[in-house]
Amino acid sequence: MKLSPEQMEKLFCTVLDCVDVGIHIVDESGHTVFYNPACARLDGVPAEEALGRHVLEIFPSLTPHTSTLLKVLESGQPILNKQQSFTNFKGKLITTINSTVPVIESGRVVAAVEVSKDLTQVKALSEKVVTLQAALSEKRAGRATTVSEARFHLSDIIGDSPPMQELKNTIRRAAMSTSSVLVFGETGTGKELVAQAIHNEGPRRTGPFIAQNCAALPEALLEGILFGTVKGGFTGAENRPGLFELASGGTLYLDEINSMHRNLQSKLLRVIQDRTVRRVGDTVLRAVDVRFIASTSTEPGIALERGEMRHDLFYRLNVISLRVPPLSERREDIPALIAHFLEKYNARMGLSVARVSPQVLDLFMCYDWPGNVRELEHAIEGAMNIVDGDEIRLEHLPPGIRKGRTTEIRPLREAVEQLEAELIRGALNRTGGNVTEAARMLGIPRQTLQYRLRQMRQPKSGHA
C-alpha cells in the first residue's frame, strides 16, 4: 500500500519524535517550525513554547554569530560536530555537540536542521577531572619530592613466561628513553599497567602521569580537554589548562589512540613534533615537556589499513613498540595470576581462600580467555563473593567460563609436563622463591622439587 504525502509526513514526524537526540528545524527567518521532545528535554523548553519563536528568543545567551542555526542560514554551509554551550530559556547551562545543515531549494536556503546530542553531564565530569589534575599539579609544584599518580610498577606485572620476560626487559629499556611509545594488545591484557610501569621505572617517575581514553569523548570535547581552552574561545569556554600542560614534566598516556578523530590526530602530531600547545581559541603557544605513551587494542597495521590512524602519527608514536601478549599465549602464568588475585581479594574481602580446585585450574588452563587477565581477575573476584570455604570450585565460576571450556589436543606427556612446570612456578611465586615452602605446598620432597627445577632449566633437545 502506498502512503499518501500526509501519511508520510505523519510517519516522518513520529519517527523524529521517538529518537533520543534533539532535532530543531527553523525556517529561513530563524523561526522554529519543528522541535522534537528530545530537544524540549535538552533545552528545558516545552515544544509548544518553542514552535513559532525565533531561535534567539528561545536561547537568549546566543547571538547571530554564535548560533549555529543562524550561521548556517546565512552561509548555506553545514557545520558538523560543533561543541556549543548556552543558557537555555530557563537559565540552565547546556553543552551539546551539534551538526547543522541547510535545506536548499532552487539555490536558496529555505531552512536549517540541527541535530544535538547532550554533553552537559559528560562535560561537567570531564572538567572536574581536569580541575582535579590541575589542583594536583599545583600541589606538586609546591613540593620538592612528589608522588606520581601512576600506582603500578614493574613488580606489579605478574608472569615469568618467556613472552612476559621479554616484555619486562623492553619496559626497562624503554623507561630510560625519552622517545614516544606505542603499546598494543587485546582488551584486558594490561596496557595501562605497562604504561605506568614505564613511567615509574624512568627519570620522570616524580612527575605527573595522566591517562585519557580517546574513545570516551566526542572530538570537540576531547580537544578542549587535551589542549585547554581560553575564555571567549567559544560559547561557554573558560580559561582552563589542558592535559598536555598538566602532564608537563611527566607522562601523558592516550588510550585507544586509533579512536581519536583524524583532524585531532593531526593536531596531536604537531604537539609531539614542536613540543608546544595552543589552547582552543587562543593565539599563544605554550611549551610543554611531555613524554607520550599511546595504546591501541587493534593491531597497528590493521588500524592503518582501516584509516583509523594517520601514518605520520603512527611513525611518530611507534618509536618504541611494545606488544602485550594475550593470556592464551602465556598460559604458564595463570597459576601465578591466580595466586596474586586470591591474595588481593582475600585482603579486600577479609577472606582466607587458599586455592582453586584442580578442576578449576584445569578449566583455567584450557579456556581461551577472550577477555584476558581482566576476565580472569573478574572470574576470581566473582567466585570469592559466593565461595563457601577455602577453595574455589567449578560451581563458583561464571556460567560463560564453565560453558566456554576449550580443550587443546596434544601429547599427554607434554601436557602433564607443562602443567607441572606451571604449578611449580606458581608455588615459587607465591612463596617468594623459597624452595622448601614451595615443596611443602606442592606436597613433594624438597629434593624432588630441586630435581624438577634442574630439568626445567635444561634446554629441550630437538631437530631442525
Tab-separated table of C-alpha atoms in Angstrom:
chain	number	residue	atom	x	y	z
A	1	MET	CA	0.000	0.000	0.000
A	2	LYS	CA	1.386	3.378	-0.992
A	3	LEU	CA	1.279	6.070	1.671
A	4	SER	CA	-0.130	9.488	0.901
A	5	PRO	CA	2.065	12.602	1.376
A	6	GLU	CA	0.086	13.393	4.544
A	7	GLN	CA	0.691	9.882	5.906
A	8	MET	CA	4.382	10.084	5.023
A	9	GLU	CA	4.674	13.417	6.847
A	10	LYS	CA	2.938	11.986	9.911
A	11	LEU	CA	5.204	8.921	9.875
A	12	PHE	CA	8.271	11.122	9.484
A	13	CYS	CA	7.289	13.281	12.459
A	14	THR	CA	6.537	10.218	14.590
A	15	VAL	CA	9.998	8.818	13.926
A	16	LEU	CA	11.693	12.126	14.770
A	17	ASP	CA	9.672	12.348	17.975
A	18	CYS	CA	10.995	8.938	19.087
A	19	VAL	CA	14.734	9.469	18.630
A	20	ASP	CA	16.857	10.375	21.672
A	21	VAL	CA	18.733	13.268	20.029
A	22	GLY	CA	17.392	16.782	19.764
A	23	ILE	CA	16.124	17.872	16.341
A	24	HIS	CA	15.436	21.570	15.813
A	25	ILE	CA	14.305	22.959	12.434
A	26	VAL	CA	13.974	26.662	11.687
A	27	ASP	CA	12.696	28.421	8.583
A	28	GLU	CA	14.692	30.975	6.582
A	29	SER	CA	13.841	33.727	9.065
A	30	GLY	CA	15.120	31.731	12.055
A	31	HIS	CA	11.709	30.826	13.495
A	32	THR	CA	11.124	27.305	14.827
A	33	VAL	CA	8.985	25.017	12.662
A	34	PHE	CA	9.890	21.661	14.248
A	35	TYR	CA	11.073	20.869	17.756
A	36	ASN	CA	11.047	17.254	18.956
A	37	PRO	CA	10.567	16.018	22.572
A	38	ALA	CA	14.277	15.249	22.982
A	39	CYS	CA	15.034	18.873	22.144
A	40	ALA	CA	12.454	20.002	24.694
A	41	ARG	CA	14.090	17.876	27.412
A	42	LEU	CA	17.535	19.081	26.456
A	43	ASP	CA	16.723	22.791	26.321
A	44	GLY	CA	14.158	22.865	29.109
A	45	VAL	CA	11.635	24.469	26.776
A	46	PRO	CA	8.262	22.777	26.049
A	47	ALA	CA	7.635	22.237	22.340
A	48	GLU	CA	4.534	24.413	22.390
A	49	GLU	CA	6.633	27.328	23.733
A	50	ALA	CA	9.336	26.859	21.100
A	51	LEU	CA	7.220	26.462	17.974
A	52	GLY	CA	6.902	29.709	16.038
A	53	ARG	CA	9.514	31.524	18.135
A	54	HIS	CA	12.816	32.888	16.867
A	55	VAL	CA	15.891	30.903	17.906
A	56	LEU	CA	17.316	33.901	19.832
A	57	GLU	CA	14.105	34.152	21.865
A	58	ILE	CA	14.489	30.525	22.961
A	59	PHE	CA	18.221	30.857	23.675
A	60	PRO	CA	18.845	34.404	24.934
A	61	SER	CA	22.549	33.768	25.565
A	62	LEU	CA	23.202	33.202	21.836
A	63	THR	CA	23.793	35.814	19.146
A	64	PRO	CA	23.582	35.703	15.324
A	65	HIS	CA	27.337	34.997	15.376
A	66	THR	CA	27.257	32.165	17.940
A	67	SER	CA	24.038	30.400	16.911
A	68	THR	CA	24.912	27.531	14.563
A	69	LEU	CA	21.386	27.558	13.127
A	70	LEU	CA	21.572	31.231	12.175
A	71	LYS	CA	25.108	30.920	10.811
A	72	VAL	CA	24.039	28.044	8.528
A	73	LEU	CA	21.024	30.047	7.327
A	74	GLU	CA	23.367	32.909	6.441
A	75	SER	CA	26.220	30.921	4.872
A	76	GLY	CA	24.386	27.971	3.368
A	77	GLN	CA	27.264	25.765	4.547
A	78	PRO	CA	26.903	22.868	7.024
A	79	ILE	CA	28.556	22.973	10.446
A	80	LEU	CA	29.356	19.478	11.706
A	81	ASN	CA	30.210	18.194	15.196
A	82	LYS	CA	30.363	21.649	16.747
A	83	GLN	CA	30.514	21.921	20.532
A	84	GLN	CA	28.226	24.616	21.895
A	85	SER	CA	27.470	25.776	25.412
A	86	PHE	CA	24.478	28.023	26.009
A	87	THR	CA	21.995	29.115	28.641
A	88	ASN	CA	18.521	27.902	27.805
A	89	PHE	CA	15.229	29.734	28.312
A	90	LYS	CA	15.075	28.593	31.961
A	91	GLY	CA	18.610	29.772	32.753
A	92	LYS	CA	20.264	26.327	32.728
A	93	LEU	CA	23.733	25.968	31.172
A	94	ILE	CA	23.666	23.283	28.453
A	95	THR	CA	26.541	21.792	26.445
A	96	THR	CA	25.837	19.976	23.185
A	97	ILE	CA	27.547	18.599	20.107
A	98	ASN	CA	25.619	19.907	17.101
A	99	SER	CA	25.513	19.075	13.432
A	100	THR	CA	23.639	21.718	11.461
A	101	VAL	CA	22.815	21.543	7.749
A	102	PRO	CA	20.965	23.880	5.361
A	103	VAL	CA	17.863	22.953	3.369
A	104	ILE	CA	18.289	24.377	-0.128
A	105	GLU	CA	15.608	24.745	-2.793
A	106	SER	CA	16.297	26.283	-6.207
A	107	GLY	CA	19.642	27.540	-4.955
A	108	ARG	CA	18.123	29.336	-1.955
A	109	VAL	CA	18.394	28.410	1.754
A	110	VAL	CA	14.837	27.876	2.994
A	111	ALA	CA	15.511	26.190	6.347
A	112	ALA	CA	18.171	24.764	8.643
A	113	VAL	CA	18.129	21.470	10.545
A	114	GLU	CA	20.145	20.927	13.706
A	115	VAL	CA	20.761	17.584	15.422
A	116	SER	CA	22.025	17.948	19.006
A	117	LYS	CA	23.463	15.431	21.433
A	118	ASP	CA	23.535	16.362	25.113
A	119	LEU	CA	27.022	16.517	26.647
A	120	THR	CA	26.213	18.583	29.724
A	121	GLN	CA	26.980	15.876	32.279
A	122	VAL	CA	29.910	14.456	30.309
A	123	LYS	CA	31.465	17.914	30.004
A	124	ALA	CA	30.942	18.626	33.710
A	125	LEU	CA	32.565	15.332	34.730
A	126	SER	CA	35.487	15.730	32.333
A	127	GLU	CA	36.120	19.290	33.501
A	128	LYS	CA	36.016	18.088	37.096
A	129	VAL	CA	38.753	15.587	36.242
A	130	VAL	CA	40.859	18.316	34.597
A	131	THR	CA	40.301	20.603	37.581
A	132	LEU	CA	41.455	17.862	39.960
A	133	GLN	CA	44.516	17.258	37.784
A	134	ALA	CA	45.279	20.982	37.891
A	135	ALA	CA	44.917	21.015	41.677
A	136	LEU	CA	47.319	18.075	41.910
A	137	SER	CA	49.724	19.887	39.609
A	138	GLU	CA	49.697	22.981	41.827
A	139	LYS	CA	50.193	20.826	44.904
A	140	ARG	CA	53.011	19.002	43.178
A	141	ALA	CA	54.764	22.249	42.257
A	142	GLY	CA	54.992	23.178	45.930
A	143	ARG	CA	56.858	20.024	46.924
A	144	ALA	CA	60.484	19.056	46.424
A	145	THR	CA	59.630	15.362	46.202
A	146	THR	CA	56.449	14.248	44.524
A	147	VAL	CA	54.402	11.106	44.217
A	148	SER	CA	53.187	10.132	40.749
A	149	GLU	CA	49.580	9.252	40.055
A	150	ALA	CA	50.868	6.025	38.449
A	151	ARG	CA	50.173	3.297	41.020
A	152	PHE	CA	51.654	0.329	39.187
A	153	HIS	CA	55.311	-0.622	38.931
A	154	LEU	CA	57.227	-3.275	37.034
A	155	SER	CA	56.904	-5.592	40.027
A	156	ASP	CA	53.106	-5.469	39.630
A	157	ILE	CA	53.303	-7.156	36.215
A	158	ILE	CA	52.704	-10.817	37.070
A	159	GLY	CA	54.285	-13.545	34.972
A	160	ASP	CA	57.645	-15.129	34.209
A	161	SER	CA	56.793	-16.809	30.921
A	162	PRO	CA	59.201	-16.078	28.038
A	163	PRO	CA	56.805	-13.530	26.420
A	164	MET	CA	56.468	-11.652	29.719
A	165	GLN	CA	60.201	-11.733	30.436
A	166	GLU	CA	60.768	-10.189	27.015
A	167	LEU	CA	58.096	-7.543	27.695
A	168	LYS	CA	59.598	-6.641	31.081
A	169	ASN	CA	63.075	-6.297	29.581
A	170	THR	CA	61.700	-3.971	26.900
A	171	ILE	CA	59.890	-1.908	29.555
A	172	ARG	CA	63.164	-1.428	31.446
A	173	ARG	CA	64.935	-0.230	28.325
A	174	ALA	CA	62.037	1.960	27.191
A	175	ALA	CA	61.813	3.633	30.604
A	176	MET	CA	65.301	5.112	30.217
A	177	SER	CA	64.397	6.723	26.883
A	178	THR	CA	62.528	9.951	26.188
A	179	SER	CA	61.016	8.668	22.934
A	180	SER	CA	57.326	8.066	22.370
A	181	VAL	CA	55.949	4.580	22.939
A	182	LEU	CA	53.107	2.683	21.269
A	183	VAL	CA	51.652	-0.176	23.301
A	184	PHE	CA	49.264	-2.594	21.631
A	185	GLY	CA	47.439	-5.684	22.829
A	186	GLU	CA	43.982	-7.150	23.179
A	187	THR	CA	41.448	-5.718	25.609
A	188	GLY	CA	42.211	-6.769	29.167
A	189	THR	CA	45.911	-7.520	28.704
A	190	GLY	CA	47.070	-4.630	30.923
A	191	LYS	CA	48.232	-1.887	28.554
A	192	GLU	CA	47.864	0.926	31.095
A	193	LEU	CA	49.731	-1.153	33.672
A	194	VAL	CA	52.604	-1.329	31.163
A	195	ALA	CA	52.424	2.441	30.556
A	196	GLN	CA	52.545	3.158	34.299
A	197	ALA	CA	55.465	0.766	34.733
A	198	ILE	CA	57.419	2.610	32.012
A	199	HIS	CA	56.718	5.907	33.785
A	200	ASN	CA	57.706	4.613	37.241
A	201	GLU	CA	60.903	2.938	36.007
A	202	GLY	CA	62.192	6.106	34.366
A	203	PRO	CA	63.502	9.532	35.367
A	204	ARG	CA	60.008	11.085	35.121
A	205	ARG	CA	58.686	8.963	37.983
A	206	THR	CA	58.328	12.022	40.247
A	207	GLY	CA	56.341	13.895	37.608
A	208	PRO	CA	52.651	13.530	36.772
A	209	PHE	CA	51.202	10.515	34.990
A	210	ILE	CA	47.927	11.442	33.291
A	211	ALA	CA	45.764	8.989	31.352
A	212	GLN	CA	42.965	9.780	28.899
A	213	ASN	CA	40.776	7.371	26.941
A	214	CYS	CA	40.372	8.784	23.439
A	215	ALA	CA	37.275	6.691	22.718
A	216	ALA	CA	35.265	8.045	25.627
A	217	LEU	CA	34.581	11.595	24.393
A	218	PRO	CA	33.462	13.381	21.204
A	219	GLU	CA	36.129	15.172	19.188
A	220	ALA	CA	35.271	18.729	20.238
A	221	LEU	CA	35.176	17.900	23.945
A	222	LEU	CA	38.363	15.820	23.777
A	223	GLU	CA	40.174	18.659	22.011
A	224	GLY	CA	39.330	21.088	24.816
A	225	ILE	CA	40.418	18.585	27.460
A	226	LEU	CA	43.746	17.863	25.769
A	227	PHE	CA	44.670	21.354	24.564
A	228	GLY	CA	42.861	23.506	27.130
A	229	THR	CA	40.554	26.450	26.478
A	230	VAL	CA	40.517	30.239	26.829
A	231	LYS	CA	37.581	32.373	27.814
A	232	GLY	CA	35.773	33.611	24.729
A	233	GLY	CA	37.305	30.925	22.503
A	234	PHE	CA	33.811	29.533	22.039
A	235	THR	CA	30.477	29.931	23.774
A	236	GLY	CA	30.778	28.830	27.398
A	237	ALA	CA	34.582	28.421	27.306
A	238	GLU	CA	36.662	29.243	30.371
A	239	ASN	CA	40.390	29.691	30.955
A	240	ARG	CA	41.465	26.124	31.612
A	241	PRO	CA	44.755	24.269	31.012
A	242	GLY	CA	44.613	21.047	29.058
A	243	LEU	CA	46.142	17.676	29.818
A	244	PHE	CA	49.199	18.448	27.681
A	245	GLU	CA	50.054	21.290	30.034
A	246	LEU	CA	49.142	19.389	33.185
A	247	ALA	CA	51.318	16.433	32.170
A	248	SER	CA	54.360	18.637	31.533
A	249	GLY	CA	57.384	17.178	33.289
A	250	GLY	CA	55.779	13.742	33.258
A	251	THR	CA	53.904	11.326	31.028
A	252	LEU	CA	50.646	11.579	29.082
A	253	TYR	CA	49.066	8.217	28.287
A	254	LEU	CA	46.481	8.223	25.472
A	255	ASP	CA	44.463	5.001	25.379
A	256	GLU	CA	42.662	3.846	22.202
A	257	ILE	CA	44.551	6.410	20.128
A	258	ASN	CA	43.027	4.987	16.943
A	259	SER	CA	39.588	6.178	18.133
A	260	MET	CA	40.738	9.802	18.051
A	261	HIS	CA	39.341	11.777	15.106
A	262	ARG	CA	41.902	12.179	12.315
A	263	ASN	CA	41.762	16.001	12.492
A	264	LEU	CA	42.665	15.798	16.170
A	265	GLN	CA	45.399	13.260	15.381
A	266	SER	CA	46.943	15.883	13.105
A	267	LYS	CA	46.950	18.453	15.924
A	268	LEU	CA	48.426	15.889	18.322
A	269	LEU	CA	51.219	15.213	15.820
A	270	ARG	CA	52.158	18.896	15.849
A	271	VAL	CA	52.362	18.901	19.643
A	272	ILE	CA	54.656	15.857	19.600
A	273	GLN	CA	56.885	17.423	16.935
A	274	ASP	CA	57.021	21.016	18.191
A	275	ARG	CA	56.565	20.444	21.951
A	276	THR	CA	54.192	23.409	22.048
A	277	VAL	CA	50.441	23.613	22.533
A	278	ARG	CA	47.849	26.240	21.674
A	279	ARG	CA	44.667	26.274	23.732
A	280	VAL	CA	41.376	26.184	21.839
A	281	GLY	CA	40.532	29.763	20.821
A	282	ASP	CA	43.967	31.104	21.812
A	283	THR	CA	46.848	32.562	19.784
A	284	VAL	CA	49.575	31.919	22.365
A	285	LEU	CA	51.877	28.907	22.066
A	286	ARG	CA	52.858	27.276	25.358
A	287	ALA	CA	55.892	24.997	25.696
A	288	VAL	CA	55.248	21.536	27.146
A	289	ASP	CA	57.691	18.827	28.230
A	290	VAL	CA	55.678	15.624	27.921
A	291	ARG	CA	56.542	12.023	27.251
A	292	PHE	CA	53.834	10.403	25.128
A	293	ILE	CA	52.686	6.829	25.521
A	294	ALA	CA	49.769	5.698	23.367
A	295	SER	CA	47.956	2.382	23.129
A	296	THR	CA	45.513	0.551	20.921
A	297	SER	CA	43.671	-2.748	21.236
A	298	THR	CA	43.724	-3.037	17.436
A	299	GLU	CA	46.851	-4.267	15.689
A	300	PRO	CA	48.524	-1.074	14.387
A	301	GLY	CA	48.748	-2.476	10.863
A	302	ILE	CA	45.002	-3.110	10.836
A	303	ALA	CA	44.290	0.374	12.263
A	304	LEU	CA	46.366	1.889	9.458
A	305	GLU	CA	44.611	-0.181	6.786
A	306	ARG	CA	41.215	0.883	8.101
A	307	GLY	CA	42.238	4.530	8.111
A	308	GLU	CA	41.731	4.752	11.888
A	309	MET	CA	45.229	6.100	12.442
A	310	ARG	CA	47.272	8.553	10.422
A	311	HIS	CA	50.502	7.068	9.071
A	312	ASP	CA	52.557	10.105	10.120
A	313	LEU	CA	51.225	9.936	13.688
A	314	PHE	CA	51.844	6.179	13.823
A	315	TYR	CA	55.506	6.605	12.832
A	316	ARG	CA	55.953	9.402	15.354
A	317	LEU	CA	54.424	7.360	18.202
A	318	ASN	CA	55.844	3.976	17.229
A	319	VAL	CA	59.459	4.877	18.016
A	320	ILE	CA	59.328	2.188	20.701
A	321	SER	CA	56.790	-0.580	20.140
A	322	LEU	CA	55.536	-2.939	22.845
A	323	ARG	CA	53.137	-5.810	22.269
A	324	VAL	CA	51.377	-7.095	25.382
A	325	PRO	CA	50.741	-10.815	24.783
A	326	PRO	CA	47.236	-12.212	25.314
A	327	LEU	CA	46.743	-14.651	28.168
A	328	SER	CA	46.274	-17.506	25.704
A	329	GLU	CA	49.940	-17.080	24.692
A	330	ARG	CA	51.247	-17.264	28.237
A	331	ARG	CA	49.143	-19.889	29.966
A	332	GLU	CA	52.063	-20.851	32.219
A	333	ASP	CA	51.494	-17.523	34.033
A	334	ILE	CA	47.932	-18.465	35.028
A	335	PRO	CA	48.857	-20.167	38.359
A	336	ALA	CA	50.860	-17.103	39.436
A	337	LEU	CA	47.992	-14.807	38.433
A	338	ILE	CA	45.531	-16.956	40.374
A	339	ALA	CA	47.734	-16.730	43.483
A	340	HIS	CA	48.018	-12.949	43.062
A	341	PHE	CA	44.274	-12.404	42.729
A	342	LEU	CA	43.486	-14.739	45.641
A	343	GLU	CA	45.823	-12.698	47.828
A	344	LYS	CA	44.360	-9.415	46.572
A	345	TYR	CA	40.718	-10.287	47.205
A	346	ASN	CA	41.387	-12.137	50.439
A	347	ALA	CA	42.817	-8.889	51.791
A	348	ARG	CA	39.997	-6.786	50.332
A	349	MET	CA	37.135	-9.055	51.461
A	350	GLY	CA	38.594	-10.374	54.724
A	351	LEU	CA	38.585	-13.968	53.433
A	352	SER	CA	41.094	-16.832	53.576
A	353	VAL	CA	40.529	-18.648	50.303
A	354	ALA	CA	43.644	-20.760	49.825
A	355	ARG	CA	43.328	-22.206	46.332
A	356	VAL	CA	41.261	-23.165	43.347
A	357	SER	CA	40.269	-26.791	42.898
A	358	PRO	CA	42.208	-28.989	40.434
A	359	GLN	CA	39.133	-28.962	38.176
A	360	VAL	CA	39.080	-25.153	38.172
A	361	LEU	CA	42.812	-24.979	37.429
A	362	ASP	CA	42.347	-27.438	34.566
A	363	LEU	CA	39.494	-25.351	33.190
A	364	PHE	CA	41.505	-22.125	33.501
A	365	MET	CA	44.451	-23.712	31.679
A	366	CYS	CA	42.234	-24.801	28.761
A	367	TYR	CA	39.935	-21.769	28.480
A	368	ASP	CA	40.607	-19.289	25.633
A	369	TRP	CA	40.342	-16.111	27.808
A	370	PRO	CA	38.967	-13.641	25.232
A	371	GLY	CA	38.927	-11.012	27.998
A	372	ASN	CA	42.492	-11.880	29.019
A	373	VAL	CA	43.842	-11.096	32.511
A	374	ARG	CA	40.893	-8.803	33.274
A	375	GLU	CA	38.466	-11.667	32.634
A	376	LEU	CA	40.496	-14.000	34.860
A	377	GLU	CA	40.515	-11.427	37.664
A	378	HIS	CA	36.760	-10.854	37.382
A	379	ALA	CA	36.147	-14.619	37.438
A	380	ILE	CA	38.105	-14.995	40.673
A	381	GLU	CA	36.577	-11.882	42.251
A	382	GLY	CA	33.076	-13.124	41.395
A	383	ALA	CA	33.819	-16.580	42.764
A	384	MET	CA	35.142	-15.167	46.036
A	385	ASN	CA	31.865	-13.354	46.574
A	386	ILE	CA	29.992	-16.668	46.742
A	387	VAL	CA	32.657	-19.179	47.845
A	388	ASP	CA	31.661	-21.181	50.938
A	389	GLY	CA	35.051	-22.436	52.071
A	390	ASP	CA	38.740	-22.098	51.385
A	391	GLU	CA	38.606	-23.445	47.825
A	392	ILE	CA	37.070	-22.090	44.623
A	393	ARG	CA	35.189	-24.831	42.779
A	394	LEU	CA	33.580	-25.072	39.352
A	395	GLU	CA	30.135	-24.101	40.651
A	396	HIS	CA	31.545	-20.766	41.852
A	397	LEU	CA	32.608	-19.705	38.333
A	398	PRO	CA	30.556	-17.642	35.852
A	399	PRO	CA	28.440	-19.811	33.501
A	400	GLY	CA	30.162	-18.331	30.445
A	401	ILE	CA	33.535	-19.657	31.551
A	402	ARG	CA	32.147	-23.060	32.553
A	403	LYS	CA	30.436	-23.428	29.169
A	404	GLY	CA	33.289	-21.904	27.202
A	405	ARG	CA	35.836	-24.553	28.073
A	406	THR	CA	38.106	-25.477	25.204
A	407	THR	CA	40.436	-28.455	25.141
A	408	GLU	CA	43.733	-28.401	23.304
A	409	ILE	CA	44.617	-31.856	21.955
A	410	ARG	CA	48.318	-32.599	22.354
A	411	PRO	CA	50.566	-35.425	23.623
A	412	LEU	CA	49.616	-36.324	27.184
A	413	ARG	CA	53.209	-36.330	28.426
A	414	GLU	CA	53.783	-32.819	27.042
A	415	ALA	CA	50.566	-31.537	28.659
A	416	VAL	CA	51.465	-33.079	32.034
A	417	GLU	CA	54.982	-31.620	31.917
A	418	GLN	CA	53.639	-28.145	31.116
A	419	LEU	CA	51.041	-28.266	33.878
A	420	GLU	CA	53.689	-29.485	36.346
A	421	ALA	CA	56.001	-26.634	35.360
A	422	GLU	CA	53.191	-24.108	35.744
A	423	LEU	CA	52.294	-25.403	39.208
A	424	ILE	CA	55.932	-25.262	40.282
A	425	ARG	CA	56.327	-21.675	39.039
A	426	GLY	CA	53.089	-20.705	40.762
A	427	ALA	CA	54.224	-22.204	44.066
A	428	LEU	CA	57.623	-20.493	43.850
A	429	ASN	CA	55.997	-17.157	43.034
A	430	ARG	CA	53.635	-17.497	45.969
A	431	THR	CA	56.489	-18.367	48.392
A	432	GLY	CA	58.851	-15.716	47.089
A	433	GLY	CA	61.245	-18.336	45.655
A	434	ASN	CA	61.513	-20.386	48.860
A	435	VAL	CA	62.085	-23.939	47.589
A	436	THR	CA	61.336	-25.622	50.935
A	437	GLU	CA	57.984	-23.827	51.322
A	438	ALA	CA	57.102	-24.437	47.670
A	439	ALA	CA	57.820	-28.167	48.056
A	440	ARG	CA	55.605	-28.290	51.138
A	441	MET	CA	52.808	-26.505	49.247
A	442	LEU	CA	53.122	-28.967	46.346
A	443	GLY	CA	53.253	-31.978	48.678
A	444	ILE	CA	56.556	-33.333	47.369
A	445	PRO	CA	60.048	-33.726	48.930
A	446	ARG	CA	62.418	-30.765	48.599
A	447	GLN	CA	64.938	-32.935	46.705
A	448	THR	CA	62.247	-33.868	44.150
A	449	LEU	CA	61.405	-30.222	43.562
A	450	GLN	CA	65.082	-29.341	43.088
A	451	TYR	CA	65.406	-32.195	40.553
A	452	ARG	CA	62.338	-30.938	38.659
A	453	LEU	CA	63.752	-27.404	38.638
A	454	ARG	CA	67.041	-28.650	37.141
A	455	GLN	CA	65.050	-30.462	34.445
A	456	MET	CA	63.039	-27.319	33.671
A	457	ARG	CA	66.217	-25.269	33.220
A	458	GLN	CA	67.720	-27.711	30.732
A	459	PRO	CA	67.083	-26.841	27.056
A	460	LYS	CA	64.862	-29.265	25.176
A	461	SER	CA	66.669	-31.319	22.520
A	462	GLY	CA	65.125	-31.311	19.081
A	463	HIS	CA	65.752	-31.413	15.347
A	464	ALA	CA	65.871	-28.505	12.956
